[in-house]
mmCIF file of C-alpha atoms and ligand atoms in Angstrom:
data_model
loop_
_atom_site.group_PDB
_atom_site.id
_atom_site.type_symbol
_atom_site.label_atom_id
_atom_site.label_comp_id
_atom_site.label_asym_id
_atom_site.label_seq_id
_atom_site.Cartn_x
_atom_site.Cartn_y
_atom_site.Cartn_z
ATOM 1 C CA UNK A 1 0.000 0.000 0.000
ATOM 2 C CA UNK A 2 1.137 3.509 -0.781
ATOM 3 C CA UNK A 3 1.577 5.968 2.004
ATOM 4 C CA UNK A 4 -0.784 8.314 0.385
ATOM 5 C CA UNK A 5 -3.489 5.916 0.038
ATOM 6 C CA UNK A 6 -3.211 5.096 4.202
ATOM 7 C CA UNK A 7 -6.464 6.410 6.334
ATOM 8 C CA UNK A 8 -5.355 6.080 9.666
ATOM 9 C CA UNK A 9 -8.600 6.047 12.175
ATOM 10 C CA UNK A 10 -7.131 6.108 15.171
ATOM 11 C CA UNK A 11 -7.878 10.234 15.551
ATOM 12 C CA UNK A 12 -11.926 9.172 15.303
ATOM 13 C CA UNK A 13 -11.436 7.844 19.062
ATOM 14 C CA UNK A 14 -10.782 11.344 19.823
ATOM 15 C CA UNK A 15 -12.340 14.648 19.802
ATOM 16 C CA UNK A 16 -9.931 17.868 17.933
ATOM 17 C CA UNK A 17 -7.481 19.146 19.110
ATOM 18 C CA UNK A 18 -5.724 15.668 20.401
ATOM 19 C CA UNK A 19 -4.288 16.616 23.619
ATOM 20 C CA UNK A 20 -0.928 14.677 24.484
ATOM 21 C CA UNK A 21 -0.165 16.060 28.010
ATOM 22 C CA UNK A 22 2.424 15.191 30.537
ATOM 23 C CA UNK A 23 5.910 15.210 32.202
ATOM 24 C CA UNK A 24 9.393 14.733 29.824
ATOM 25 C CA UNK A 25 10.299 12.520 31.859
ATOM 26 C CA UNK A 26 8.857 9.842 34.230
ATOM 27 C CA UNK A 27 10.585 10.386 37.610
ATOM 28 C CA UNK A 28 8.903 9.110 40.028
ATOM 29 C CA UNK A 29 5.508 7.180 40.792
ATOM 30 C CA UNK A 30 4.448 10.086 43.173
ATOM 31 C CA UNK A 31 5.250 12.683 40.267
ATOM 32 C CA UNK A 32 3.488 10.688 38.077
ATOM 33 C CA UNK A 33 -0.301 10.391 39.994
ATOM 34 C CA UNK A 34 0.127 13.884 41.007
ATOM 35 C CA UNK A 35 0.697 15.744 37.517
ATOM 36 C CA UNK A 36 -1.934 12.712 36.257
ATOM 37 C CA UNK A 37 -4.233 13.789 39.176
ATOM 38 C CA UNK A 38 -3.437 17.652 38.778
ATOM 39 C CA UNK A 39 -4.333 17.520 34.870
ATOM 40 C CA UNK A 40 -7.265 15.858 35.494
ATOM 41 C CA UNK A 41 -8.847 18.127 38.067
ATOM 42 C CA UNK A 42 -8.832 21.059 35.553
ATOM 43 C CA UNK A 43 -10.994 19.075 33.880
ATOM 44 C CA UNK A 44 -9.368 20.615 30.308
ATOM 45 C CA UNK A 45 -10.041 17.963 27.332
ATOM 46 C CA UNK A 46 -6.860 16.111 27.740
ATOM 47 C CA UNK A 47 -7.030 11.681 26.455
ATOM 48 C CA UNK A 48 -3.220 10.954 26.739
ATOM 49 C CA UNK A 49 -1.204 10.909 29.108
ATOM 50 C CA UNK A 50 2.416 10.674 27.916
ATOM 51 C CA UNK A 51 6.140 10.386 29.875
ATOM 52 C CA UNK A 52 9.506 9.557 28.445
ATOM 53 C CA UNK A 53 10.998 6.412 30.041
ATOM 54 C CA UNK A 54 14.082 5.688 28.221
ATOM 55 C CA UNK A 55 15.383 9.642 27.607
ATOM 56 C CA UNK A 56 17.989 10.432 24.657
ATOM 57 C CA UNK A 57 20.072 12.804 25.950
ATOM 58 C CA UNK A 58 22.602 14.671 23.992
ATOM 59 C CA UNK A 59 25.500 13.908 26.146
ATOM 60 C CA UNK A 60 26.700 10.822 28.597
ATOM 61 C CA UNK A 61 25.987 10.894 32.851
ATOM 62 C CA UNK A 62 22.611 12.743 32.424
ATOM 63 C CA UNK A 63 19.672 11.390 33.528
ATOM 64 C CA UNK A 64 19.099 8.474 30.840
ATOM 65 C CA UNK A 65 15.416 7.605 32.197
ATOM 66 C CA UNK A 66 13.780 5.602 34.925
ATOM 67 C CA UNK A 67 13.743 2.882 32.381
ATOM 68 C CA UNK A 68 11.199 -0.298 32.255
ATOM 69 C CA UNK A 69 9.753 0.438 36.367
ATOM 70 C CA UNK A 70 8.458 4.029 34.914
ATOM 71 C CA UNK A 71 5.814 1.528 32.455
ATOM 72 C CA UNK A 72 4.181 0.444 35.716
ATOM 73 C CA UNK A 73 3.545 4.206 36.631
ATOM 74 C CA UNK A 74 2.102 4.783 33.086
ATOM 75 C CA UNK A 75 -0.114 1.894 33.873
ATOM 76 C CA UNK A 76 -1.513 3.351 37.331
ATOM 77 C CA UNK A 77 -1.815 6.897 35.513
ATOM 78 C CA UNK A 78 -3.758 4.697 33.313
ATOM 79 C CA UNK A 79 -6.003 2.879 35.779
ATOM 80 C CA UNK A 80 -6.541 5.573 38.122
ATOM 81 C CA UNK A 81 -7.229 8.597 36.296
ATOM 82 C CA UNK A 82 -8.484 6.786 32.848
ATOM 83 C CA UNK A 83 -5.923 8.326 30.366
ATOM 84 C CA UNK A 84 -4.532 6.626 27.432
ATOM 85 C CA UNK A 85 -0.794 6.553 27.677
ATOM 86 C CA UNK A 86 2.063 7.723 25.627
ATOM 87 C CA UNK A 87 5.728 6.899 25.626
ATOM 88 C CA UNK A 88 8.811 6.866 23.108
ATOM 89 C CA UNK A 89 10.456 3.389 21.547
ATOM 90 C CA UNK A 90 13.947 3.980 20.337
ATOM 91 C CA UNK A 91 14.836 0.151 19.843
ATOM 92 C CA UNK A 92 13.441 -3.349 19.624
ATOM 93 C CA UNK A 93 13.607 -3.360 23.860
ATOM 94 C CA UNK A 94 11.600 -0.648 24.633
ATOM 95 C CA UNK A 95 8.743 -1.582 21.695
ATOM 96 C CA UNK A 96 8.494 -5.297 23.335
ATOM 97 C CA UNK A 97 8.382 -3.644 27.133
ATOM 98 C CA UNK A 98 6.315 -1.236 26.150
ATOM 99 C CA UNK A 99 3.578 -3.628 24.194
ATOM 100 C CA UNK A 100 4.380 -5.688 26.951
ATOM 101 C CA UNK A 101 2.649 -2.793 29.542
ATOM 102 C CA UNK A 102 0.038 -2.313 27.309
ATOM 103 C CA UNK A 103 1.248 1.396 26.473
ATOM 104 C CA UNK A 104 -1.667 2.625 24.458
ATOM 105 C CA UNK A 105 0.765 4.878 21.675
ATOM 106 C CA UNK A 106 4.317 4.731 21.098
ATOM 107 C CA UNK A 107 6.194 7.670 19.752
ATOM 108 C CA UNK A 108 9.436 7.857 17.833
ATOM 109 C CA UNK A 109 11.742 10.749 18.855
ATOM 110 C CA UNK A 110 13.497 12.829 16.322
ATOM 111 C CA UNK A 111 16.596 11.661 17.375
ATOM 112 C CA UNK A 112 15.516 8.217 16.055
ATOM 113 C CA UNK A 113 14.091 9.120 12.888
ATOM 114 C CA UNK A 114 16.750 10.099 11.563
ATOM 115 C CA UNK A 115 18.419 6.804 11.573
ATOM 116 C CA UNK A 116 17.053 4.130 8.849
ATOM 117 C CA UNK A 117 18.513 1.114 10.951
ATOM 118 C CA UNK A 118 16.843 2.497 14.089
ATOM 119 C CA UNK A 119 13.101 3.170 12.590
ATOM 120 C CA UNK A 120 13.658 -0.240 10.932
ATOM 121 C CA UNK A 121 14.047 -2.423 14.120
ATOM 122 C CA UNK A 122 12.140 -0.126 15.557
ATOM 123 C CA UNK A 123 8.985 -1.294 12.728
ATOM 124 C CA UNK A 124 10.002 -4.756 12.834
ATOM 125 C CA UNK A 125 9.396 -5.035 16.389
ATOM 126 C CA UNK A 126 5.969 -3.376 16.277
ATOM 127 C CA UNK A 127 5.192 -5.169 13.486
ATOM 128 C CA UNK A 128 1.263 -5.159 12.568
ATOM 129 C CA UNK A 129 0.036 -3.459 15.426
ATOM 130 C CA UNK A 130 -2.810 -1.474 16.136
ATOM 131 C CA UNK A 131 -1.633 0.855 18.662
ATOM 132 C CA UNK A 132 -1.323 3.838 16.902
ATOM 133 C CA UNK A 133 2.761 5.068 15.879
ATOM 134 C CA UNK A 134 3.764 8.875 15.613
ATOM 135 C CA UNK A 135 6.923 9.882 14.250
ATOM 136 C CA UNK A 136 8.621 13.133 15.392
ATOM 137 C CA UNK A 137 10.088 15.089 12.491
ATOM 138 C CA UNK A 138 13.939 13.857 12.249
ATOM 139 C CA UNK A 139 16.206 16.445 14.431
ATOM 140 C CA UNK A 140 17.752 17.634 10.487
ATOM 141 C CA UNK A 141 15.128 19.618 7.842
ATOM 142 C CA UNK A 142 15.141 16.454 5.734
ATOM 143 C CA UNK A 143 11.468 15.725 4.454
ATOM 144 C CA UNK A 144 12.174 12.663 2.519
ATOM 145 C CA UNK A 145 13.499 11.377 5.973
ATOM 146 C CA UNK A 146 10.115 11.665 7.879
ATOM 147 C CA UNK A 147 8.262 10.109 4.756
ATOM 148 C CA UNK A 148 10.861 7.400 4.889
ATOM 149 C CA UNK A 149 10.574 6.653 8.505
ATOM 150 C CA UNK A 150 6.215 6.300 7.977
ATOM 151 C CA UNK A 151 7.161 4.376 4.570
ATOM 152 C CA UNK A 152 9.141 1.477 6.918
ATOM 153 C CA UNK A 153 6.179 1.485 9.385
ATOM 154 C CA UNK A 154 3.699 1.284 6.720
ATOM 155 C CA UNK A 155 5.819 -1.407 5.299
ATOM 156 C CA UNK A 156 5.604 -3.679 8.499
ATOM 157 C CA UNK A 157 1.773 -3.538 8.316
ATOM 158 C CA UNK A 158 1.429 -0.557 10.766
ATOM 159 C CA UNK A 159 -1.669 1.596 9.707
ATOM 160 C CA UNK A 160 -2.472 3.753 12.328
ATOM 161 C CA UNK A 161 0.127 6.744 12.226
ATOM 162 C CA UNK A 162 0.507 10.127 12.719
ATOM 163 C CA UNK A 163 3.166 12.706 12.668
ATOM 164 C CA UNK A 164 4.660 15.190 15.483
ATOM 165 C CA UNK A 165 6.523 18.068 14.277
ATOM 166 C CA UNK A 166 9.043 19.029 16.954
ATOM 167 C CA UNK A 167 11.059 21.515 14.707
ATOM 168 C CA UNK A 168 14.565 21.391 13.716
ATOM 169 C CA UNK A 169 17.839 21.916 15.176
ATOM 170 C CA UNK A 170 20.611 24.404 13.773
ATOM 171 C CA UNK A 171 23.650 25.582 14.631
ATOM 172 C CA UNK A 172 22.788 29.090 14.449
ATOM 173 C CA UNK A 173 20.957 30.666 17.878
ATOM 174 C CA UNK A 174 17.629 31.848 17.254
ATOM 175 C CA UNK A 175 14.857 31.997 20.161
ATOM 176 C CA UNK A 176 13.685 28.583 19.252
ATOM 177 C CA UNK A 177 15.523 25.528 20.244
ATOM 178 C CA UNK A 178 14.137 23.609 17.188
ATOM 179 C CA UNK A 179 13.292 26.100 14.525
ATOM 180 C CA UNK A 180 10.143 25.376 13.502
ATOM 181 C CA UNK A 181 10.420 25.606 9.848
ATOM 182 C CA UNK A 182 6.683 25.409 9.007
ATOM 183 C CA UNK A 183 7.362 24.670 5.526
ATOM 184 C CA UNK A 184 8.615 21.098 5.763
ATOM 185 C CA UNK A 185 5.762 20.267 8.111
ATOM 186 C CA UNK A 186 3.584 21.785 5.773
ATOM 187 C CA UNK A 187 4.901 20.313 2.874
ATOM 188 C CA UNK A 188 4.291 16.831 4.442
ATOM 189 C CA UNK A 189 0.719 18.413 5.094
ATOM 190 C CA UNK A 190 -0.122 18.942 1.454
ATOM 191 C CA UNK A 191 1.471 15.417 0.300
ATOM 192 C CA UNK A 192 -0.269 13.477 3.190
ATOM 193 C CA UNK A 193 -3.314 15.506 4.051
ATOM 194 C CA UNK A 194 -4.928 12.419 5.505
ATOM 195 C CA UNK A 195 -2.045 11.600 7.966
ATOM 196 C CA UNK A 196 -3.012 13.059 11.214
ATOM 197 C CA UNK A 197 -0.239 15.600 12.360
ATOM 198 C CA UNK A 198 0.149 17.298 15.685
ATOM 199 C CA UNK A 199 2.389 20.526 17.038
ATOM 200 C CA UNK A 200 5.009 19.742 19.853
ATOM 201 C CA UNK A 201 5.658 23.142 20.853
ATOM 202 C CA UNK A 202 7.613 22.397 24.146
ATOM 203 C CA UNK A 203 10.289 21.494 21.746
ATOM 204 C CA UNK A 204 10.231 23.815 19.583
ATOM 205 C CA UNK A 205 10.281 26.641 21.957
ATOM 206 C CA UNK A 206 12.834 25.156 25.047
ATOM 207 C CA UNK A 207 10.791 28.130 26.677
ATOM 208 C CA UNK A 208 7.254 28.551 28.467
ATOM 209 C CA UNK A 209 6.886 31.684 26.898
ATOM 210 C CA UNK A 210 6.149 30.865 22.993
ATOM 211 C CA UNK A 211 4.239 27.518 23.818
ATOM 212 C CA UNK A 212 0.284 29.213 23.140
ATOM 213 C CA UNK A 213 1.352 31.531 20.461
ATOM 214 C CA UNK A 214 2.782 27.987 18.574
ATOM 215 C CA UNK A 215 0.438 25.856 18.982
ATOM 216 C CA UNK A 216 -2.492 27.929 18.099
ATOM 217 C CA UNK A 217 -0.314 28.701 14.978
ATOM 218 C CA UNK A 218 -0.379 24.844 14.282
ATOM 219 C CA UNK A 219 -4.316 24.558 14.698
ATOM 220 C CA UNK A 220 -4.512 27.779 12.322
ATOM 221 C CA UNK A 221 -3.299 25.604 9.356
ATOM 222 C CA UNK A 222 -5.329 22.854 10.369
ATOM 223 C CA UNK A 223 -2.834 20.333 12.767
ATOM 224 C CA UNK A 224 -4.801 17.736 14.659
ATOM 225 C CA UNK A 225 -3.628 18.392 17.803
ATOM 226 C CA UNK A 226 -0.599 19.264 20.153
ATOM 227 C CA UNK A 227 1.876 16.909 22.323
ATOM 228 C CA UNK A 228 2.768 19.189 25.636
ATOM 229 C CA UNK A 229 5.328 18.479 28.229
ATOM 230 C CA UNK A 230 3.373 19.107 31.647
ATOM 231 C CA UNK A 231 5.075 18.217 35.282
ATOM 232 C CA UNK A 232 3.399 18.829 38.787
ATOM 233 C CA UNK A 233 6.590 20.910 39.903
ATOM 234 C CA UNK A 234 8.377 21.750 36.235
ATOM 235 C CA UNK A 235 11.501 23.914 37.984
ATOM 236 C CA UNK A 236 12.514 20.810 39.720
ATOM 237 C CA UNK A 237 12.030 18.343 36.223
ATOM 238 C CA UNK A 238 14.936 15.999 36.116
ATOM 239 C CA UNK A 239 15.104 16.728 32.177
ATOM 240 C CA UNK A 240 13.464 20.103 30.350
ATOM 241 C CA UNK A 241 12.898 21.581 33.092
ATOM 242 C CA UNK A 242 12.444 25.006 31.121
ATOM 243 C CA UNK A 243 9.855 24.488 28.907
ATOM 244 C CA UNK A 244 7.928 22.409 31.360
ATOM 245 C CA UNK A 245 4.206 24.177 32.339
ATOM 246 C CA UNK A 246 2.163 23.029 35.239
ATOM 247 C CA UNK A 247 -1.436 21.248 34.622
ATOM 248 C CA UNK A 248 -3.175 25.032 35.319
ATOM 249 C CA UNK A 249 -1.087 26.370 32.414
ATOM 250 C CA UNK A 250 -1.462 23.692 30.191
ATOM 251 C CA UNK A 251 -5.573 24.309 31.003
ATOM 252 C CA UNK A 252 -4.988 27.949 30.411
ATOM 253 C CA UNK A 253 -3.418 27.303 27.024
ATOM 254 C CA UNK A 254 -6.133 24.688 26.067
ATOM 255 C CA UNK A 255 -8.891 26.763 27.173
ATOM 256 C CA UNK A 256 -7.525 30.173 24.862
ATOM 257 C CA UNK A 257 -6.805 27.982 21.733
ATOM 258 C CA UNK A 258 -9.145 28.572 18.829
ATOM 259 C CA UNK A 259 -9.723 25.805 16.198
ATOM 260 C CA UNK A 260 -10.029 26.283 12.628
ATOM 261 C CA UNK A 261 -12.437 24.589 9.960
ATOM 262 C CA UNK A 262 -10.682 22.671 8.021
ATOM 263 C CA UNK A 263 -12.670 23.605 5.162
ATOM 264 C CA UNK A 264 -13.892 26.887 3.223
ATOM 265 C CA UNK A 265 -17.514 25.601 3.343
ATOM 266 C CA UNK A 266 -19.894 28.672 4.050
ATOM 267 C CA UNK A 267 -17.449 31.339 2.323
ATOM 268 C CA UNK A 268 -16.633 29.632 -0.397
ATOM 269 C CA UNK A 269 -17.690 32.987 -2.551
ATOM 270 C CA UNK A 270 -15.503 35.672 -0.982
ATOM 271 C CA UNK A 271 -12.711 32.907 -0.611
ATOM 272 C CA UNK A 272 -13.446 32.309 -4.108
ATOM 273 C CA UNK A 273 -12.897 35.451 -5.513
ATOM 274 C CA UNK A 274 -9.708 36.446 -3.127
ATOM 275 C CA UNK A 275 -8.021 33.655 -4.435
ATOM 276 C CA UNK A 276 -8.679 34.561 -7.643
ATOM 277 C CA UNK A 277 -6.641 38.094 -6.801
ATOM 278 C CA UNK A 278 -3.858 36.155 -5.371
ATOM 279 C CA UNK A 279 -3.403 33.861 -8.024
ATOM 280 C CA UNK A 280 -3.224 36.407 -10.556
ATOM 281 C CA UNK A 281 -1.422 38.840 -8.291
ATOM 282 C CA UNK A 282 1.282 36.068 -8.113
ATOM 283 C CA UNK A 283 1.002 35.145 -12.129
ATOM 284 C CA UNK A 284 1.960 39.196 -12.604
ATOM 285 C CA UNK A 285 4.898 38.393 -10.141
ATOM 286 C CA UNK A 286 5.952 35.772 -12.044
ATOM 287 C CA UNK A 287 6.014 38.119 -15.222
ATOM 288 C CA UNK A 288 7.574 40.976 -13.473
ATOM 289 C CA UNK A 289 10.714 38.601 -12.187
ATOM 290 C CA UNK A 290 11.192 37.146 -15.403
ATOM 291 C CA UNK A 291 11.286 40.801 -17.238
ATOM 292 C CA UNK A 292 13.756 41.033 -14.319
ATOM 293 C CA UNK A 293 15.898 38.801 -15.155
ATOM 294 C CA UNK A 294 15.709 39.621 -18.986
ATOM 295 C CA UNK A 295 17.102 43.248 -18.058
ATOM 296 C CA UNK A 296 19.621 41.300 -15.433
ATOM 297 C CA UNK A 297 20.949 39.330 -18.894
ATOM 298 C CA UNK A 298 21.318 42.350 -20.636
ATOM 299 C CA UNK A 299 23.745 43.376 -18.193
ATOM 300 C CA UNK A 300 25.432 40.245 -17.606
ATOM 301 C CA UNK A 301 26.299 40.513 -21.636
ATOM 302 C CA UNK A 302 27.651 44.206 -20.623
ATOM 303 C CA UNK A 303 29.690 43.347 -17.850
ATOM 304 C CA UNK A 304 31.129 40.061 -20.235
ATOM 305 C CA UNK A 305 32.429 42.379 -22.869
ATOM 306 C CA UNK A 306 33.628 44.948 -20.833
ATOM 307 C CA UNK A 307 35.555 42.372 -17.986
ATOM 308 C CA UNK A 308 33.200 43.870 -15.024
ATOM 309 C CA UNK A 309 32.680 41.838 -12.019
ATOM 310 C CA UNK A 310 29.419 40.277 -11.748
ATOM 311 C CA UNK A 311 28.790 41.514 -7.952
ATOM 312 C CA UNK A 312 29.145 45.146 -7.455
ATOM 313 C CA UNK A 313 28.486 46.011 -3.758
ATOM 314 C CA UNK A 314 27.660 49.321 -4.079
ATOM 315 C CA UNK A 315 25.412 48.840 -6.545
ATOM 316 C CA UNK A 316 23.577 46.220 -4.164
ATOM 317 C CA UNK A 317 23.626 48.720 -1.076
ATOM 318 C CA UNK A 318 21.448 50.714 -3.602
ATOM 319 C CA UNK A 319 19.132 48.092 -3.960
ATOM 320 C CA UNK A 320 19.109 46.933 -0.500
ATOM 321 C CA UNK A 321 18.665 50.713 0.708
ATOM 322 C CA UNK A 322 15.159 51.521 -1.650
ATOM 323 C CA UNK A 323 13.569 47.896 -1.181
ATOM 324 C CA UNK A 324 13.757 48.776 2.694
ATOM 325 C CA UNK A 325 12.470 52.127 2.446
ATOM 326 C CA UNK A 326 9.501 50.929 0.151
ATOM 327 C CA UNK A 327 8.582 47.645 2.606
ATOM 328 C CA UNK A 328 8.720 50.846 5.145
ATOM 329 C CA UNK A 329 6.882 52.970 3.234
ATOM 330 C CA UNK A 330 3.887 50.026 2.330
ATOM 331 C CA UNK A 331 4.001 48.421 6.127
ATOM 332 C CA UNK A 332 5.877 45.444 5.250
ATOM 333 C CA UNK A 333 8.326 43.390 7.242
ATOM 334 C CA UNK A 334 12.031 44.363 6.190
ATOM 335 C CA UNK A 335 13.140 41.368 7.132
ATOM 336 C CA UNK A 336 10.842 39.939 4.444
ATOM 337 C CA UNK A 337 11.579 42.010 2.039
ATOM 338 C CA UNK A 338 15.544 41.916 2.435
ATOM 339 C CA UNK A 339 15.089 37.713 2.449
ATOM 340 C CA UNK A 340 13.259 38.011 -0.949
ATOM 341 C CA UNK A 341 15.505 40.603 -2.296
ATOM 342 C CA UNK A 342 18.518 38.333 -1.325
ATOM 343 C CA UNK A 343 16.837 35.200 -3.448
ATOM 344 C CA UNK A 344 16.337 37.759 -6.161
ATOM 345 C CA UNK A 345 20.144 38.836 -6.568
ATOM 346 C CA UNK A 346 21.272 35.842 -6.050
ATOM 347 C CA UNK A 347 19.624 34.277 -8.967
ATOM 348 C CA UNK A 348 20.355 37.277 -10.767
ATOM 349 C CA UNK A 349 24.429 36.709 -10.247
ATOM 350 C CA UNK A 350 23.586 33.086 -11.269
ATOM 351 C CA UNK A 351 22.065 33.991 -14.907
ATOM 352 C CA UNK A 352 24.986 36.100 -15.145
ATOM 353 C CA UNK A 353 27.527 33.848 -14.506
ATOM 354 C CA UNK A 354 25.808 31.231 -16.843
ATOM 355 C CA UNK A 355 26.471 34.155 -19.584
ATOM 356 C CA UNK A 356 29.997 34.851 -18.327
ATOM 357 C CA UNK A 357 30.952 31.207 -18.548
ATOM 358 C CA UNK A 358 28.780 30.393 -21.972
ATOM 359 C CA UNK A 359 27.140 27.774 -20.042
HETATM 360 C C1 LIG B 401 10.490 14.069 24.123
HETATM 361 O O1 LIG B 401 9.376 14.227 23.588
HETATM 362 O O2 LIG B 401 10.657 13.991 25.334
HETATM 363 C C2 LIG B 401 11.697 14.035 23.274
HETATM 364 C C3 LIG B 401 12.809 13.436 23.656
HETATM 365 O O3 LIG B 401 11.532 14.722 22.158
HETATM 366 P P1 LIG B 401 12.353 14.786 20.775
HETATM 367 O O4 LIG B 401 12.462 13.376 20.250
HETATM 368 O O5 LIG B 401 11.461 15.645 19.966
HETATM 369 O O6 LIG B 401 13.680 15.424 21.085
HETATM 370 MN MN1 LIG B 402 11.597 16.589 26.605
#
C-alpha cells in the first residue's frame, strides 16, 4: 500500500485538538499520579497521558530515564485517572516492554528518525500493530526522511500513524531551540493531508513563553492536535525543566486555543474570488521577475564584454537601501523584504555567470 493511500482512524477515538499532556520525563511514581491527578482536576479535554521512560540525551551521565519500572507508573496513571498513555520506543527493547505494559501509543523521537537502521528495528518489532505510531520530524530539515521513517512502518503492516513536528535543530541561535520551519511540516501536510499531524511546541520553543502563540499557529493551518510536556513541579524536572508548564497552564493554554475549519464551506464565494486576486497577483509576479531577469541578462552581456565583475556592492547597497524604504513605506516586514531581495540577486548573479561562462 502507498503511504498516500493510508487512512489512519485512530484520531476518530478522539475529539480535535488531540491533547498529548504530561511530564518529559517519568521520575517518580508520586510525580506521576500527582501531575496525572493535577491535569485531570482542571478538567481541560486532555485523552493521553504521555512520559519519556528511556530519555535520549545529547551527552553521557545525564539522567538516561527511569527505564522499564516508569511503564508500571504509566499503567496506574492509566487505571486511576483513565488516560490513554504515551511513551517513546527507540529500539526493539523498549517496543516489546512497552507492548508488553500495554502502552496505548508509542512515539518515535526525532533523534531516532533520523536513523534508517533504528526506525527499521524499531517497525520490525511493532510489526502489525494497532496501537497507533507517531513519528517526530527527524532532528535535520530532511522531508524525505520523515516520509521514509512512515514508509518502513507502513511497510511492516502498521496503519495507524501520525506525525509530530518538533522543529529542527541548527547551529545558528535563534529563540527557538528547534526552529520550527513550518514549511517542511507543511509540505508533508499537502502530500499526506490524511495523515493526522500534531504541534510539539515544548520542543520547539525550550521556553514557556512561545508555547500558546505555537500551537495555536499549528491549529490555524489545520494540525490535529498538540503533544505538551506538563510536570506537577516543572523547575525541579529531572530533564526540560524550562519548557515544562504546570497542569493550570497547560488548562490555560487549552482553554484560549481557537480551532479552525478545516474547510472553506460557508465562504466559499468571498474565498473564491480572493483567491482569484492572489493567483493572478502572483502570475503578474511571475512576469515581473522574469522581465527582471531579462534586463539582469542584458547586463550580464555588458559586464562580459567589458571584464566587469558580476557583484558590485555598491550597486547592491542601492538596492538593498530603496527595497527597505519601500517595505517601510507600504508596512511590510524588512526582514521579508531583504530575504526576498537576497533570493532575487542571487539568482540574478547566477544567470549572469551562466552568460559569463557560456554555459
Ligand atoms: C520528548 O518528547 O521527550 C523528546 C525526547 O523529544 P524529541 O524526540 O522531539 O527530542
Ligand atoms: Mn523533553
Amino acid at each position: 500500500m502507498d503511504l498516500k493511500e493510508l487512512k489512519s482512524s485512530w484520531t476518530d477515538a478522539f475529539s480535535q485538538p488531540i491533547m498529548i499532556a504530561g511530564p518529559c520525563s517519568a521520575e517518580s511514581e508520586a510525580q506521576m499520579l500527582e501531575t496525572a491527578r493535577r491535569i485531570r482536576e482542571t478538567q481541560a479535554n486532555v485523552p493521553i497521558f504521555r512520559a519519556g521512560i528511556w530519555k535520549p540525551r545529547t551527552k553521557p551521565n545525564g539522567f538516561e530515564g527511569v527505564g522499564v519500572i516508569g511503564l508500571n507508573w504509566l499503567k496506574k496513571v492509566k487505571e486511576e485517572y483513565g488516560f490513554k498513555t504515551a511513551t517513546e520506543v527507540a529500539n526493539a527493547h523498549h517496543v516489546f516492554a512497552a507492548l508488553e505494559a500495554d502502552v496505548d501509543i508509542l512515539w518515535i523521537g526525532a533523534r531516532s528518525t533520523v536513523n534508517p537502521f533504528t526506525v527499521q528495528e524499531i517497525a520490525m518489532a511493532l510489526r502489525g500493530t494497532d496501537k497507533p505510531v507517531l513519528v517526530k520530524n527527524p532532528v535535520n530539515p530532511d522531508l524525505a526522511l520523515w516520509i521514509g521513517a512512515l514508509e518502513r512502518l507502513l511497510g511492516q503492516d502498521i496503519k495507524n500513524l501520525g506525525v509530530i513536528h518538533r522543529g529542527f535543530s541548527t547551529y545558528q541561535k535563534t529563540k527557538y531551540r528547534n526552529n520550527p520551519n513550518w514549511q517542511i511540516a507543511l509540505d508533508f501536510k499537502s502530500q499526506f493531508p490524511d495523515i493526522p499531524m500534531l504541534i510539539d511546541p515544548s520542543h520547539i520553543c525550550g521556553n514557556r513563553t512561545g508555547l500558546a502563540d505555537i500551537t495555536q499557529e499549528a491549529m490555524n493551518v489545520g494540525y490535529q492536535g498538540a503533544i505538551i510536556e506538563t510536570h506537577c513541579s516543572p523547575d525541579e524536572a529531572w530533564s526540560d525543566a524550562s519548557q515544562q508548564i504546570t497542569p493550570e497552564v497547560l488548562a490555560g493554554l487549552i482553554g484560549n486555543l481557537k480551532m479552525r475549519n478545516p474547510g472553506v464551506e460557508g465562504f466559499e464565494g468571498d474565498m473564491g474570488r480572493h483567491r482569484t486576486l492572489i493567483s493572478d497577483i502572483d502570475f503578474q509576479l511571475i512576469e515581473l521577475l522574469s522581465q527582471r531577469m531579462k534586463i539582469s541578462e542584458k547586463i550580464g552581456k555588458l559586464k562580459k564584454e567589458n571584464d566587469i565583475a558580476i557583484f558590485q556592492p555598491d550597486r547592491w547597497k542601492v538596492i538593498t537601501e530603496y527595497a527597505n524604504q519601500k517595505a517601510i513605506e507600504t508596512g511590510m516586514s524588512q526582514e521579508f523584504i531583504e530575504k526576498l531581495f537576497k533570493a532575487i540577486h542571487e539568482e540574478s548573479i547566477e544567470v549572469q555567470n551562466s552568460i559569463m561562462i557560456n554555459r
